[in-house]
Amino acid sequence: MSRSRNLTPVAIEQIVSILDGWSGKLTWDLLIQSVARRLRGTYTRQALHKHERIRDAFTLRKKTLSISVGGKKAISPESQVTNDRIARLEGENQRLQMENDRLLEQFVRWAYNAYSRGLDEQFLSRPLPAINRQQTP
């Protein structure tokens, strides 16, 4: 069996998207199977778990699914599609909120560290240097 390619940011985004729309029982094995079908590559639980976005999205979705388990009434297929879309969007919204909170915490940490080094907002807001994109001879 050959080794699958490394997980790229695009692949990680696709896996997180799979988790956002997940309904029913969620296990690492089921996720691995779904990822294999979608990305045409097999990854181990350890490979997926190593990426913080995947690990956090998995944990959040698992928690959300365990809370929402209950009796379901028979509904029309159109309503089921709508309910599935709403559930996927709610899952995505929760994950994005969690990622945003983490980034805000990181920004506060960076701001404190910059302040403790005597760097002011004016210094930190300077534009990046221009990149010379001309080809070398």
Tab-separated table of N, CA and C in Angstrom:
chain	number	residue	atom	x	y	z
A	1	MET	N	0.845	-1.179	0.000
A	1	MET	CA	0.000	0.000	0.000
A	1	MET	C	0.888	1.239	0.000
A	2	SER	N	0.640	2.145	-0.932
A	2	SER	CA	1.461	3.342	-1.023
A	2	SER	C	0.951	4.414	-0.061
A	3	ARG	N	1.841	5.281	0.290
A	3	ARG	CA	1.551	6.349	1.229
A	3	ARG	C	0.755	7.446	0.532
A	4	SER	N	-0.273	7.985	1.216
A	4	SER	CA	-1.043	9.089	0.653
A	4	SER	C	-0.225	10.363	0.733
A	5	ARG	N	-0.557	11.305	-0.126
A	5	ARG	CA	0.165	12.570	-0.122
A	5	ARG	C	-0.106	13.320	1.183
A	6	ASN	N	0.779	14.233	1.514
A	6	ASN	CA	0.614	15.019	2.735
A	6	ASN	C	-0.651	15.860	2.662
A	7	LEU	N	-1.219	16.135	3.817
A	7	LEU	CA	-2.413	16.952	3.867
A	7	LEU	C	-2.051	18.407	3.593
A	8	THR	N	-2.657	18.963	2.581
A	8	THR	CA	-2.453	20.364	2.225
A	8	THR	C	-3.517	21.201	2.927
A	9	PRO	N	-3.348	22.517	2.972
A	9	PRO	CA	-4.405	23.361	3.543
A	9	PRO	C	-5.756	23.162	2.849
A	10	VAL	N	-5.742	22.928	1.547
A	10	VAL	CA	-6.993	22.691	0.817
A	10	VAL	C	-7.637	21.382	1.285
A	11	ALA	N	-6.831	20.336	1.441
A	11	ALA	CA	-7.351	19.046	1.905
A	11	ALA	C	-7.877	19.162	3.326
A	12	ILE	N	-7.174	19.891	4.171
A	12	ILE	CA	-7.634	20.087	5.551
A	12	ILE	C	-8.974	20.808	5.544
A	13	GLU	N	-9.120	21.817	4.696
A	13	GLU	CA	-10.394	22.543	4.583
A	13	GLU	C	-11.507	21.604	4.127
A	14	GLN	N	-11.211	20.711	3.193
A	14	GLN	CA	-12.220	19.756	2.729
A	14	GLN	C	-12.627	18.797	3.848
A	15	ILE	N	-11.670	18.350	4.628
A	15	ILE	CA	-11.977	17.434	5.734
A	15	ILE	C	-12.812	18.136	6.790
A	16	VAL	N	-12.473	19.378	7.093
A	16	VAL	CA	-13.246	20.155	8.059
A	16	VAL	C	-14.665	20.364	7.533
A	17	SER	N	-14.788	20.569	6.228
A	17	SER	CA	-16.102	20.724	5.606
A	17	SER	C	-16.916	19.431	5.725
A	18	ILE	N	-16.258	18.295	5.557
A	18	ILE	CA	-16.937	17.004	5.747
A	18	ILE	C	-17.495	16.925	7.166
A	19	LEU	N	-16.678	17.326	8.128
A	19	LEU	CA	-17.107	17.286	9.529
A	19	LEU	C	-18.251	18.264	9.793
A	20	ASP	N	-18.215	19.441	9.157
A	20	ASP	CA	-19.285	20.424	9.352
A	20	ASP	C	-20.644	19.852	8.957
A	21	GLY	N	-20.671	19.047	7.903
A	21	GLY	CA	-21.933	18.503	7.427
A	21	GLY	C	-22.256	17.106	7.933
A	22	TRP	N	-21.466	16.611	8.862
A	22	TRP	CA	-21.631	15.237	9.334
A	22	TRP	C	-22.931	15.074	10.104
A	23	SER	N	-23.639	13.985	9.813
A	23	SER	CA	-24.816	13.621	10.601
A	23	SER	C	-24.732	12.130	10.884
A	24	GLY	N	-25.310	11.724	11.978
A	24	GLY	CA	-25.227	10.326	12.367
A	24	GLY	C	-24.012	10.073	13.230
A	25	LYS	N	-23.710	8.800	13.388
A	25	LYS	CA	-22.595	8.403	14.243
A	25	LYS	C	-21.270	8.907	13.663
A	26	LEU	N	-20.418	9.440	14.528
A	26	LEU	CA	-19.121	9.953	14.104
A	26	LEU	C	-18.009	9.254	14.868
A	27	THR	N	-17.152	8.587	14.114
A	27	THR	CA	-15.955	7.961	14.684
A	27	THR	C	-14.792	8.303	13.759
A	28	TRP	N	-13.582	8.124	14.278
A	28	TRP	CA	-12.413	8.369	13.438
A	28	TRP	C	-12.412	7.427	12.237
A	29	ASP	N	-12.797	6.169	12.436
A	29	ASP	CA	-12.813	5.208	11.327
A	29	ASP	C	-13.793	5.628	10.237
A	30	LEU	N	-14.987	6.096	10.650
A	30	LEU	CA	-15.969	6.547	9.660
A	30	LEU	C	-15.477	7.793	8.936
A	31	LEU	N	-14.819	8.682	9.662
A	31	LEU	CA	-14.261	9.878	9.030
A	31	LEU	C	-13.179	9.493	8.024
A	32	ILE	N	-12.312	8.557	8.395
A	32	ILE	CA	-11.244	8.102	7.498
A	32	ILE	C	-11.836	7.544	6.209
A	33	GLN	N	-12.916	6.772	6.325
A	33	GLN	CA	-13.573	6.212	5.145
A	33	GLN	C	-14.152	7.316	4.264
A	34	SER	N	-14.785	8.297	4.900
A	34	SER	CA	-15.370	9.408	4.147
A	34	SER	C	-14.292	10.231	3.452
A	35	VAL	N	-13.199	10.475	4.144
A	35	VAL	CA	-12.077	11.221	3.562
A	35	VAL	C	-11.484	10.444	2.390
A	36	ALA	N	-11.357	9.134	2.532
A	36	ALA	CA	-10.806	8.307	1.453
A	36	ALA	C	-11.677	8.415	0.201
A	37	ARG	N	-12.990	8.419	0.376
A	37	ARG	CA	-13.894	8.548	-0.771
A	37	ARG	C	-13.788	9.935	-1.394
A	38	ARG	N	-13.719	10.964	-0.568
A	38	ARG	CA	-13.739	12.344	-1.061
A	38	ARG	C	-12.387	12.784	-1.632
A	39	LEU	N	-11.308	12.437	-0.952
A	39	LEU	CA	-9.983	12.910	-1.365
A	39	LEU	C	-9.182	11.873	-2.134
A	40	ARG	N	-9.702	10.668	-2.219
A	40	ARG	CA	-9.017	9.568	-2.904
A	40	ARG	C	-7.627	9.314	-2.324
A	41	GLY	N	-7.574	9.354	-1.002
A	41	GLY	CA	-6.331	9.074	-0.287
A	41	GLY	C	-6.678	8.600	1.111
A	42	THR	N	-5.951	7.644	1.608
A	42	THR	CA	-6.227	7.095	2.929
A	42	THR	C	-5.242	7.672	3.940
A	43	TYR	N	-5.788	8.192	5.016
A	43	TYR	CA	-4.974	8.759	6.086
A	43	TYR	C	-5.298	8.031	7.385
A	44	THR	N	-4.351	7.988	8.275
A	44	THR	CA	-4.566	7.341	9.564
A	44	THR	C	-5.231	8.326	10.519
A	45	ARG	N	-5.765	7.787	11.603
A	45	ARG	CA	-6.349	8.635	12.638
A	45	ARG	C	-5.288	9.581	13.168
A	46	GLN	N	-4.078	9.076	13.344
A	46	GLN	CA	-2.990	9.898	13.876
A	46	GLN	C	-2.662	11.047	12.935
A	47	ALA	N	-2.661	10.784	11.631
A	47	ALA	CA	-2.362	11.838	10.655
A	47	ALA	C	-3.426	12.931	10.694
A	48	LEU	N	-4.691	12.531	10.816
A	48	LEU	CA	-5.766	13.511	10.878
A	48	LEU	C	-5.745	14.243	12.219
A	49	HIS	N	-5.544	13.507	13.295
A	49	HIS	CA	-5.571	14.073	14.646
A	49	HIS	C	-4.435	15.069	14.871
A	50	LYS	N	-3.365	14.930	14.137
A	50	LYS	CA	-2.196	15.796	14.293
A	50	LYS	C	-2.501	17.243	13.871
A	51	HIS	N	-3.483	17.441	13.010
A	51	HIS	CA	-3.840	18.778	12.530
A	51	HIS	C	-4.911	19.376	13.452
A	52	GLU	N	-4.563	20.493	14.047
A	52	GLU	CA	-5.424	21.107	15.062
A	52	GLU	C	-6.819	21.429	14.542
A	53	ARG	N	-6.924	21.947	13.323
A	53	ARG	CA	-8.249	22.295	12.786
A	53	ARG	C	-9.123	21.053	12.656
A	54	ILE	N	-8.550	19.953	12.190
A	54	ILE	CA	-9.319	18.717	12.035
A	54	ILE	C	-9.702	18.179	13.409
A	55	ARG	N	-8.736	18.128	14.309
A	55	ARG	CA	-8.982	17.604	15.659
A	55	ARG	C	-10.078	18.407	16.359
A	56	ASP	N	-9.998	19.744	16.300
A	56	ASP	CA	-10.988	20.578	16.966
A	56	ASP	C	-12.363	20.470	16.315
A	57	ALA	N	-12.389	20.418	14.969
A	57	ALA	CA	-13.666	20.273	14.259
A	57	ALA	C	-14.312	18.928	14.593
A	58	PHE	N	-13.502	17.874	14.693
A	58	PHE	CA	-14.009	16.542	15.045
A	58	PHE	C	-14.620	16.571	16.450
A	59	THR	N	-13.885	17.134	17.397
A	59	THR	CA	-14.352	17.180	18.789
A	59	THR	C	-15.642	17.987	18.908
A	60	LEU	N	-15.683	19.143	18.258
A	60	LEU	CA	-16.870	19.997	18.320
A	60	LEU	C	-18.066	19.306	17.673
A	61	ARG	N	-17.859	18.675	16.516
A	61	ARG	CA	-18.977	18.009	15.835
A	61	ARG	C	-19.481	16.823	16.650
A	62	LYS	N	-18.560	16.075	17.228
A	62	LYS	CA	-18.941	14.924	18.057
A	62	LYS	C	-19.795	15.400	19.234
A	63	LYS	N	-19.371	16.490	19.871
A	63	LYS	CA	-20.118	17.034	21.002
A	63	LYS	C	-21.508	17.512	20.557
A	64	THR	N	-21.567	18.207	19.425
A	64	THR	CA	-22.839	18.709	18.906
A	64	THR	C	-23.779	17.559	18.571
A	65	LEU	N	-23.245	16.512	17.956
A	65	LEU	CA	-24.082	15.364	17.591
A	65	LEU	C	-24.586	14.628	18.827
A	66	SER	N	-23.776	14.543	19.865
A	66	SER	CA	-24.210	13.837	21.074
A	66	SER	C	-25.313	14.603	21.791
A	67	ILE	N	-25.311	15.925	21.670
A	67	ILE	CA	-26.357	16.737	22.295
A	67	ILE	C	-27.663	16.626	21.521
A	68	SER	N	-27.570	16.560	20.183
A	68	SER	CA	-28.770	16.594	19.356
A	68	SER	C	-29.403	15.228	19.119
A	69	VAL	N	-28.873	14.172	19.738
A	69	VAL	CA	-29.453	12.843	19.552
A	69	VAL	C	-30.821	12.810	20.230
A	70	GLY	N	-31.803	12.321	19.509
A	70	GLY	CA	-33.152	12.241	20.057
A	70	GLY	C	-34.079	11.617	19.042
A	71	GLY	N	-35.347	11.539	19.396
A	71	GLY	CA	-36.323	10.950	18.489
A	71	GLY	C	-36.561	11.838	17.288
A	72	LYS	N	-36.584	11.242	16.107
A	72	LYS	CA	-36.819	11.998	14.888
A	72	LYS	C	-38.148	11.570	14.295
A	73	LYS	N	-38.905	12.550	13.812
A	73	LYS	CA	-40.172	12.268	13.152
A	73	LYS	C	-39.920	12.068	11.668
A	74	ALA	N	-40.831	11.370	11.012
A	74	ALA	CA	-40.734	11.201	9.568
A	74	ALA	C	-41.055	12.549	8.918
A	75	ILE	N	-40.162	13.010	8.056
A	75	ILE	CA	-40.383	14.282	7.375
A	75	ILE	C	-40.157	14.094	5.889
A	76	SER	N	-40.601	15.081	5.123
A	76	SER	CA	-40.469	14.985	3.669
A	76	SER	C	-39.004	15.089	3.266
A	77	PRO	N	-38.669	14.539	2.097
A	77	PRO	CA	-37.279	14.613	1.626
A	77	PRO	C	-36.777	16.060	1.485
A	78	GLU	N	-37.683	16.955	1.039
A	78	GLU	CA	-37.291	18.362	0.887
A	78	GLU	C	-36.944	18.969	2.244
A	79	SER	N	-37.742	18.647	3.255
A	79	SER	CA	-37.473	19.157	4.596
A	79	SER	C	-36.182	18.559	5.142
A	80	GLN	N	-35.919	17.291	4.827
A	80	GLN	CA	-34.691	16.651	5.297
A	80	GLN	C	-33.464	17.323	4.689
A	81	VAL	N	-33.547	17.657	3.393
A	81	VAL	CA	-32.435	18.351	2.734
A	81	VAL	C	-32.202	19.699	3.402
A	82	THR	N	-33.286	20.410	3.689
A	82	THR	CA	-33.176	21.709	4.357
A	82	THR	C	-32.592	21.552	5.752
A	83	ASN	N	-33.076	20.564	6.500
A	83	ASN	CA	-32.562	20.326	7.850
A	83	ASN	C	-31.082	19.953	7.829
A	84	ASP	N	-30.677	19.133	6.848
A	84	ASP	CA	-29.271	18.754	6.722
A	84	ASP	C	-28.403	19.966	6.418
A	85	ARG	N	-28.902	20.844	5.541
A	85	ARG	CA	-28.144	22.052	5.188
A	85	ARG	C	-28.023	22.967	6.399
A	86	ILE	N	-29.095	23.124	7.146
A	86	ILE	CA	-29.057	23.963	8.348
A	86	ILE	C	-28.077	23.382	9.362
A	87	ALA	N	-28.117	22.071	9.549
A	87	ALA	CA	-27.206	21.423	10.503
A	87	ALA	C	-25.750	21.609	10.075
A	88	ARG	N	-25.482	21.489	8.761
A	88	ARG	CA	-24.119	21.677	8.260
A	88	ARG	C	-23.660	23.114	8.487
A	89	LEU	N	-24.540	24.077	8.191
A	89	LEU	CA	-24.176	25.485	8.366
A	89	LEU	C	-23.996	25.846	9.836
A	90	GLU	N	-24.822	25.265	10.704
A	90	GLU	CA	-24.652	25.508	12.141
A	90	GLU	C	-23.328	24.927	12.626
A	91	GLY	N	-22.979	23.743	12.150
A	91	GLY	CA	-21.698	23.142	12.513
A	91	GLY	C	-20.533	23.980	12.022
A	92	GLU	N	-20.636	24.453	10.782
A	92	GLU	CA	-19.579	25.299	10.228
A	92	GLU	C	-19.467	26.600	11.025
A	93	ASN	N	-20.604	27.176	11.368
A	93	ASN	CA	-20.626	28.413	12.140
A	93	ASN	C	-19.958	28.221	13.503
A	94	GLN	N	-20.258	27.135	14.191
A	94	GLN	CA	-19.643	26.859	15.487
A	94	GLN	C	-18.131	26.700	15.354
A	95	ARG	N	-17.692	25.975	14.329
A	95	ARG	CA	-16.262	25.765	14.128
A	95	ARG	C	-15.562	27.075	13.811
A	96	LEU	N	-16.153	27.883	12.942
A	96	LEU	CA	-15.538	29.165	12.593
A	96	LEU	C	-15.476	30.099	13.796
A	97	GLN	N	-16.498	30.072	14.633
A	97	GLN	CA	-16.482	30.892	15.853
A	97	GLN	C	-15.341	30.451	16.767
A	98	MET	N	-15.158	29.136	16.908
A	98	MET	CA	-14.082	28.612	17.742
A	98	MET	C	-12.714	29.025	17.169
A	99	GLU	N	-12.544	28.916	15.846
A	99	GLU	CA	-11.285	29.311	15.223
A	99	GLU	C	-11.052	30.815	15.383
A	100	ASN	N	-12.101	31.612	15.239
A	100	ASN	CA	-11.986	33.057	15.405
A	100	ASN	C	-11.579	33.409	16.836
A	101	ASP	N	-12.179	32.752	17.811
A	101	ASP	CA	-11.809	32.996	19.214
A	101	ASP	C	-10.338	32.675	19.450
A	102	ARG	N	-9.858	31.582	18.878
A	102	ARG	CA	-8.463	31.198	19.035
A	102	ARG	C	-7.536	32.234	18.400
A	103	LEU	N	-7.926	32.755	17.233
A	103	LEU	CA	-7.110	33.778	16.580
A	103	LEU	C	-7.099	35.081	17.381
A	104	LEU	N	-8.232	35.437	17.977
A	104	LEU	CA	-8.274	36.635	18.817
A	104	LEU	C	-7.368	36.475	20.042
A	105	GLU	N	-7.374	35.291	20.636
A	105	GLU	CA	-6.476	35.032	21.766
A	105	GLU	C	-5.020	35.159	21.337
A	106	GLN	N	-4.707	34.648	20.151
A	106	GLN	CA	-3.342	34.727	19.635
A	106	GLN	C	-2.963	36.188	19.391
A	107	PHE	N	-3.885	36.982	18.861
A	107	PHE	CA	-3.613	38.396	18.611
A	107	PHE	C	-3.328	39.131	19.921
A	108	VAL	N	-4.095	38.868	20.960
A	108	VAL	CA	-3.870	39.499	22.260
A	108	VAL	C	-2.490	39.125	22.787
A	109	ARG	N	-2.128	37.862	22.640
A	109	ARG	CA	-0.810	37.400	23.091
A	109	ARG	C	0.294	38.116	22.323
A	110	TRP	N	0.136	38.241	21.004
A	110	TRP	CA	1.138	38.934	20.192
A	110	TRP	C	1.205	40.414	20.571
A	111	ALA	N	0.049	41.041	20.792
A	111	ALA	CA	0.028	42.462	21.160
A	111	ALA	C	0.761	42.678	22.478
A	112	TYR	N	0.520	41.809	23.435
A	112	TYR	CA	1.213	41.930	24.721
A	112	TYR	C	2.723	41.764	24.552
A	113	ASN	N	3.126	40.745	23.806
A	113	ASN	CA	4.551	40.502	23.588
A	113	ASN	C	5.206	41.666	22.846
A	114	ALA	N	4.508	42.249	21.868
A	114	ALA	CA	5.055	43.401	21.147
A	114	ALA	C	5.192	44.590	22.096
A	115	TYR	N	4.179	44.819	22.920
A	115	TYR	CA	4.217	45.925	23.887
A	115	TYR	C	5.365	45.737	24.873
A	116	SER	N	5.563	44.497	25.344
A	116	SER	CA	6.628	44.248	26.317
A	116	SER	C	8.017	44.447	25.697
A	117	ARG	N	8.128	44.420	24.377
A	117	ARG	CA	9.401	44.659	23.687
A	117	ARG	C	9.547	46.119	23.255
A	118	GLY	N	8.542	46.933	23.600
A	118	GLY	CA	8.610	48.355	23.263
A	118	GLY	C	8.186	48.669	21.839
A	119	LEU	N	7.503	47.749	21.183
A	119	LEU	CA	7.033	48.002	19.820
A	119	LEU	C	5.656	48.649	19.888
A	120	ASP	N	5.490	49.774	19.167
A	120	ASP	CA	4.193	50.451	19.210
A	120	ASP	C	3.362	50.074	17.981
A	121	GLU	N	2.109	50.525	17.987
A	121	GLU	CA	1.176	50.182	16.917
A	121	GLU	C	1.658	50.725	15.574
A	122	GLN	N	2.249	51.915	15.588
A	122	GLN	CA	2.746	52.513	14.345
A	122	GLN	C	3.823	51.620	13.718
A	123	PHE	N	4.741	51.115	14.537
A	123	PHE	CA	5.791	50.226	14.028
A	123	PHE	C	5.187	48.928	13.488
A	124	LEU	N	4.248	48.365	14.229
A	124	LEU	CA	3.658	47.084	13.829
A	124	LEU	C	2.766	47.214	12.591
A	125	SER	N	2.257	48.410	12.316
A	125	SER	CA	1.343	48.621	11.187
A	125	SER	C	2.057	49.037	9.908
A	126	ARG	N	3.384	49.082	9.937
A	126	ARG	CA	4.119	49.443	8.724
A	126	ARG	C	3.823	48.434	7.621
A	127	PRO	N	3.754	48.920	6.373
A	127	PRO	CA	3.498	47.980	5.267
A	127	PRO	C	4.685	47.046	5.061
A	128	LEU	N	4.405	45.919	4.469
A	128	LEU	CA	5.465	44.964	4.151
A	128	LEU	C	6.349	45.545	3.059
A	129	PRO	N	7.615	45.155	3.017
A	129	PRO	CA	8.492	45.656	1.947
A	129	PRO	C	8.025	45.136	0.591
A	130	ALA	N	8.259	45.950	-0.437
A	130	ALA	CA	7.869	45.563	-1.796
A	130	ALA	C	8.711	44.381	-2.241
A	131	ILE	N	8.106	43.516	-3.020
A	131	ILE	CA	8.810	42.331	-3.526
A	131	ILE	C	9.182	42.607	-4.980
A	132	ASN	N	10.437	42.374	-5.299
A	132	ASN	CA	10.905	42.538	-6.664
A	132	ASN	C	10.583	41.255	-7.424
A	133	ARG	N	9.586	41.320	-8.276
A	133	ARG	CA	9.131	40.125	-8.992
A	133	ARG	C	9.754	39.989	-10.381
A	134	GLN	N	10.718	40.854	-10.683
A	134	GLN	CA	11.399	40.751	-11.980
A	134	GLN	C	12.291	39.526	-11.987
A	135	GLN	N	12.342	38.878	-13.126
A	135	GLN	CA	13.191	37.687	-13.236
A	135	GLN	C	14.649	38.089	-13.282
A	136	THR	N	15.465	37.243	-12.696
A	136	THR	CA	16.897	37.506	-12.728
A	136	THR	C	17.458	37.073	-14.074
A	137	PRO	N	18.486	37.791	-14.577
A	137	PRO	CA	19.032	37.453	-15.900
A	137	PRO	C	19.807	36.173	-15.893
